[in-house]
CSV table of C-alpha atoms in Angstrom, one decimal:
chain,number,residue,atom,x,y,z
I,1,UNK,CA,-25.1,-3.5,-32.4
I,2,UNK,CA,-22.0,-5.1,-30.4
I,3,UNK,CA,-22.4,-4.6,-26.7
I,4,UNK,CA,-19.7,-2.1,-25.0
I,5,UNK,CA,-19.1,-0.7,-21.8
I,6,UNK,CA,-16.7,2.1,-20.4
I,7,UNK,CA,-15.6,2.8,-16.9
I,8,UNK,CA,-13.9,5.6,-15.2
I,9,UNK,CA,-14.0,7.8,-12.0
I,10,UNK,CA,-12.8,11.3,-11.1
I,11,UNK,CA,-10.9,11.7,-7.7
I,12,UNK,CA,-11.0,14.8,-5.5
I,13,UNK,CA,-7.2,15.6,-6.2
I,14,UNK,CA,-7.5,15.1,-10.1
I,15,UNK,CA,-5.2,14.9,-11.9
I,16,UNK,CA,-3.1,13.5,-9.0
I,17,UNK,CA,-4.4,9.8,-8.3
I,18,UNK,CA,-4.9,10.3,-4.6
I,19,UNK,CA,-8.0,8.7,-2.7
I,20,UNK,CA,-8.0,8.6,1.1
I,21,UNK,CA,-9.8,5.8,3.2
I,22,UNK,CA,-13.5,6.8,3.7
I,23,UNK,CA,-13.8,9.5,1.1
I,24,UNK,CA,-16.5,9.5,-1.2
I,25,UNK,CA,-16.2,9.5,-4.9
I,26,UNK,CA,-18.4,8.8,-8.1
I,27,UNK,CA,-17.7,6.1,-10.4
I,28,UNK,CA,-19.0,6.7,-14.0
I,29,UNK,CA,-19.6,4.3,-17.0
I,30,UNK,CA,-21.4,4.0,-20.1
I,31,UNK,CA,-22.8,1.1,-22.0
I,32,UNK,CA,-24.2,0.0,-25.2
I,33,UNK,CA,-26.8,-3.0,-25.6
I,34,UNK,CA,-25.9,-4.1,-21.9
I,35,UNK,CA,-28.8,-3.8,-19.3
I,36,UNK,CA,-27.0,-4.8,-16.1
I,37,UNK,CA,-23.4,-4.3,-15.0
I,38,UNK,CA,-21.0,-5.2,-12.2
I,39,UNK,CA,-18.4,-2.8,-10.9
I,40,UNK,CA,-15.3,-4.0,-9.1
I,41,UNK,CA,-11.6,-2.8,-8.0
I,42,UNK,CA,-8.3,-4.4,-7.3
I,43,UNK,CA,-5.5,-3.3,-4.9
I,44,UNK,CA,-2.8,-5.8,-6.5
I,45,UNK,CA,-2.7,-4.8,-10.2
I,46,UNK,CA,-5.5,-7.2,-11.1
I,47,UNK,CA,-4.4,-10.2,-9.4
I,48,UNK,CA,-7.7,-10.3,-7.4
I,49,UNK,CA,-10.7,-8.1,-7.5
I,50,UNK,CA,-13.1,-7.1,-5.1
I,51,UNK,CA,-16.8,-6.2,-5.6
I,52,UNK,CA,-18.2,-2.6,-5.4
I,53,UNK,CA,-21.7,-3.2,-6.9
I,54,UNK,CA,-23.4,-6.1,-8.7
I,55,UNK,CA,-26.3,-6.4,-11.3
I,56,UNK,CA,-27.1,-2.6,-11.4
I,57,UNK,CA,-28.6,-1.0,-14.1
I,58,UNK,CA,-26.4,-0.1,-16.9
I,59,UNK,CA,-28.6,3.0,-17.8
I,60,UNK,CA,-28.0,4.6,-14.4
I,61,UNK,CA,-24.3,5.3,-15.5
I,62,UNK,CA,-22.8,6.4,-12.1
I,63,UNK,CA,-22.6,5.3,-8.7
I,64,UNK,CA,-21.2,6.9,-5.3
I,65,UNK,CA,-18.5,4.9,-3.9
I,66,UNK,CA,-17.0,5.3,-0.4
I,67,UNK,CA,-13.1,4.4,-0.6
I,68,UNK,CA,-12.7,1.1,1.3
I,69,UNK,CA,-9.8,0.7,4.0
I,70,UNK,CA,-7.5,-1.1,1.8
I,71,UNK,CA,-4.6,1.3,1.1
I,72,UNK,CA,-2.5,0.2,-1.9
I,73,UNK,CA,-0.8,2.1,-4.7
I,74,UNK,CA,-1.7,-0.6,-7.2
I,75,UNK,CA,-5.5,0.3,-7.5
I,76,UNK,CA,-7.8,-0.1,-10.7
I,77,UNK,CA,-11.5,-0.2,-11.2
I,78,UNK,CA,-13.4,-2.4,-13.8
I,79,UNK,CA,-16.9,-2.7,-14.9
I,80,UNK,CA,-18.4,-5.8,-17.0
I,81,UNK,CA,-21.7,-7.1,-18.4
I,82,UNK,CA,-23.6,-9.1,-15.6
I,83,UNK,CA,-24.4,-11.7,-17.9
I,84,UNK,CA,-21.1,-11.9,-19.8
I,85,UNK,CA,-18.1,-11.1,-17.9
I,86,UNK,CA,-16.0,-11.0,-21.1
I,87,UNK,CA,-17.6,-7.9,-22.1
I,88,UNK,CA,-15.4,-5.9,-19.7
I,89,UNK,CA,-13.5,-2.5,-19.4
I,90,UNK,CA,-10.7,-1.7,-16.9
I,91,UNK,CA,-10.0,2.0,-16.7
I,92,UNK,CA,-6.6,2.8,-18.0
I,93,UNK,CA,-5.4,4.9,-15.1
I,94,UNK,CA,-4.2,3.3,-11.7
I,95,UNK,CA,-4.9,5.2,-8.5
I,96,UNK,CA,-3.8,5.1,-5.0
I,97,UNK,CA,-5.8,4.4,-1.7
I,98,UNK,CA,-4.0,6.2,1.3
I,99,UNK,CA,-4.6,5.7,4.9
I,100,UNK,CA,-6.5,8.5,6.7
I,101,UNK,CA,-4.5,11.2,8.7
I,102,UNK,CA,-5.9,11.1,12.1
I,103,UNK,CA,-3.8,13.6,14.3
I,104,UNK,CA,-1.8,16.7,14.2
I,105,UNK,CA,1.3,14.5,15.2
I,106,UNK,CA,1.0,12.8,12.0
I,107,UNK,CA,1.3,15.9,10.0
I,108,UNK,CA,4.4,17.4,11.8
I,109,UNK,CA,6.8,14.7,10.8
I,110,UNK,CA,9.5,16.4,8.7
I,111,UNK,CA,12.1,13.8,8.3
I,112,UNK,CA,12.4,10.3,6.8
I,113,UNK,CA,14.0,8.4,9.7
I,114,UNK,CA,14.9,5.0,10.7
I,115,UNK,CA,16.0,4.3,14.3
I,116,UNK,CA,18.4,1.8,15.6
I,117,UNK,CA,16.4,-1.3,17.1
I,118,UNK,CA,15.9,-1.6,20.7
I,119,UNK,CA,17.1,-3.7,22.3
I,120,UNK,CA,20.3,-4.5,20.4
I,121,UNK,CA,21.6,-7.1,20.9
I,122,UNK,CA,18.3,-8.9,21.3
I,123,UNK,CA,17.1,-12.4,21.9
I,124,UNK,CA,14.8,-13.2,20.3
I,125,UNK,CA,12.6,-10.0,19.8
I,126,UNK,CA,13.5,-6.2,19.1
I,127,UNK,CA,11.7,-3.1,18.1
I,128,UNK,CA,12.3,-1.0,15.1
I,129,UNK,CA,10.9,2.5,14.9
I,130,UNK,CA,10.8,4.7,11.9
I,131,UNK,CA,9.2,8.0,10.6
I,132,UNK,CA,7.6,9.0,7.4
I,133,UNK,CA,7.3,12.6,6.5
I,134,UNK,CA,4.7,12.0,3.6
I,135,UNK,CA,2.1,9.7,2.7
I,136,UNK,CA,4.1,6.8,0.8
I,137,UNK,CA,4.4,3.2,-0.1
I,138,UNK,CA,6.9,1.8,2.6
I,139,UNK,CA,9.0,-1.4,2.7
I,140,UNK,CA,11.0,-2.5,5.8
I,141,UNK,CA,12.9,-5.6,5.0
I,142,UNK,CA,15.5,-7.6,7.1
I,143,UNK,CA,18.4,-9.5,5.5
I,144,UNK,CA,21.1,-11.5,6.5
I,145,UNK,CA,24.9,-10.7,6.1
I,146,UNK,CA,24.8,-12.4,2.5
I,147,UNK,CA,22.1,-10.2,1.4
I,148,UNK,CA,19.2,-12.8,1.6
I,149,UNK,CA,16.0,-11.5,2.6
I,150,UNK,CA,14.7,-13.3,5.8
I,151,UNK,CA,11.6,-11.0,6.8
I,152,UNK,CA,9.4,-8.4,5.2
I,153,UNK,CA,8.1,-6.3,8.1
I,154,UNK,CA,6.2,-3.6,6.3
I,155,UNK,CA,5.2,-3.6,2.6
I,156,UNK,CA,2.1,-1.1,2.5
I,157,UNK,CA,1.2,2.5,2.0
I,158,UNK,CA,1.5,4.5,5.2
I,159,UNK,CA,0.5,7.9,6.3
I,160,UNK,CA,2.8,10.5,7.4
I,161,UNK,CA,3.8,9.6,11.0
I,162,UNK,CA,5.8,7.7,13.4
I,163,UNK,CA,5.8,3.9,13.5
I,164,UNK,CA,7.3,0.8,15.4
I,165,UNK,CA,7.1,-2.8,14.4
I,166,UNK,CA,8.5,-6.0,16.1
I,167,UNK,CA,11.1,-8.1,14.7
I,168,UNK,CA,11.6,-11.7,16.0
I,169,UNK,CA,14.7,-13.8,15.3
I,170,UNK,CA,13.0,-16.8,16.5
I,171,UNK,CA,14.0,-19.7,14.3
I,172,UNK,CA,17.1,-17.7,12.7
I,173,UNK,CA,20.6,-18.2,13.7
I,174,UNK,CA,22.3,-15.9,16.1
I,175,UNK,CA,24.5,-13.2,14.3
I,176,UNK,CA,24.4,-9.9,12.3
I,177,UNK,CA,21.2,-8.9,10.3
I,178,UNK,CA,20.5,-5.7,8.4
I,179,UNK,CA,17.1,-4.0,8.0
I,180,UNK,CA,16.4,-1.6,5.3
I,181,UNK,CA,13.6,1.1,5.1
I,182,UNK,CA,12.5,2.3,1.6
I,183,UNK,CA,9.8,4.5,0.2
I,184,UNK,CA,8.9,4.0,-3.6
I,185,UNK,CA,8.1,7.7,-4.1
I,186,UNK,CA,11.1,9.4,-2.7
I,187,UNK,CA,13.5,6.4,-3.5
I,188,UNK,CA,15.0,6.9,-0.2
I,189,UNK,CA,16.7,3.9,1.5
I,190,UNK,CA,18.1,3.6,4.9
I,191,UNK,CA,19.9,0.5,6.3
I,192,UNK,CA,21.0,-0.5,9.9
I,193,UNK,CA,22.7,-3.2,11.4
I,194,UNK,CA,21.1,-5.5,14.2
I,195,UNK,CA,22.7,-8.4,16.4
I,196,UNK,CA,20.8,-11.5,17.3
I,197,UNK,CA,22.3,-13.1,20.2
I,198,UNK,CA,24.1,-12.0,23.3
I,199,UNK,CA,27.5,-10.7,21.6
I,200,UNK,CA,27.3,-6.7,21.7
I,201,UNK,CA,28.0,-5.3,18.4
I,202,UNK,CA,28.5,-1.4,17.4
I,203,UNK,CA,25.6,0.2,15.4
I,204,UNK,CA,26.4,1.5,12.0
I,205,UNK,CA,24.1,3.1,9.3
I,206,UNK,CA,24.3,3.7,5.5
I,207,UNK,CA,22.1,6.1,3.7
I,208,UNK,CA,21.9,5.7,0.0
C-alpha cells in the first residue's frame, strides 16, 4: 500500500484562522504505512520552514503545540515522512499568529491614526507614532517625492495599541518624504509628509 500522510489542526476560534502567541493548540495527522513523522510550520507562505516536532510516532496522530512568538498572517503547517520528505502534506488552510494583547490600554484604541512625525523638520532622526484599533498586518513605508520606496519601517502583524517608530534619513538627501500607514485587513491608508533638513515645511495628510 502506498504511504500517505494528512495533517490538520483546529484553532480556538474556528472557523476564524486566529491563533495568539503562547496559546496551546493540537495538531492532528493520519498516516498509512509511515512509522515516524516530522511536523513543521512556516510564517512566510512556505519560503522557509521551522520544526515543531521531529521523528515522532506516526500512530500517535496528535500533538500539543504552543503557538510561538512569530506573528504572521501567512502561516501553514506541514507533516512528512521522517524517512522520505517527499511524502508530505501541507494543510490547505493558512492561519494567523497574532501578538498577545498585554494591557487594557491596548484594548481601548478606537481609531486608526497616523500622527505627524516629531520633530519635523528633522536631521537626521524623527519619531512616527500610530494607533491600530484592531489586530492587523501593518505596513509603514517611507517614500521620496517620486514615489520610490526608501524605507520599510514596519511590516508585521500588530496587536491593538499605540506604537512609535524611529526613522533616520541618514544617507538620504535633504528634502520632502512621505510615509504611508496601511493595514491589510481594513484596506485603510494614511499618508503624511515629512521634511529632512532645516527648511520648515507645512504638514499635510491624505486619507484614501
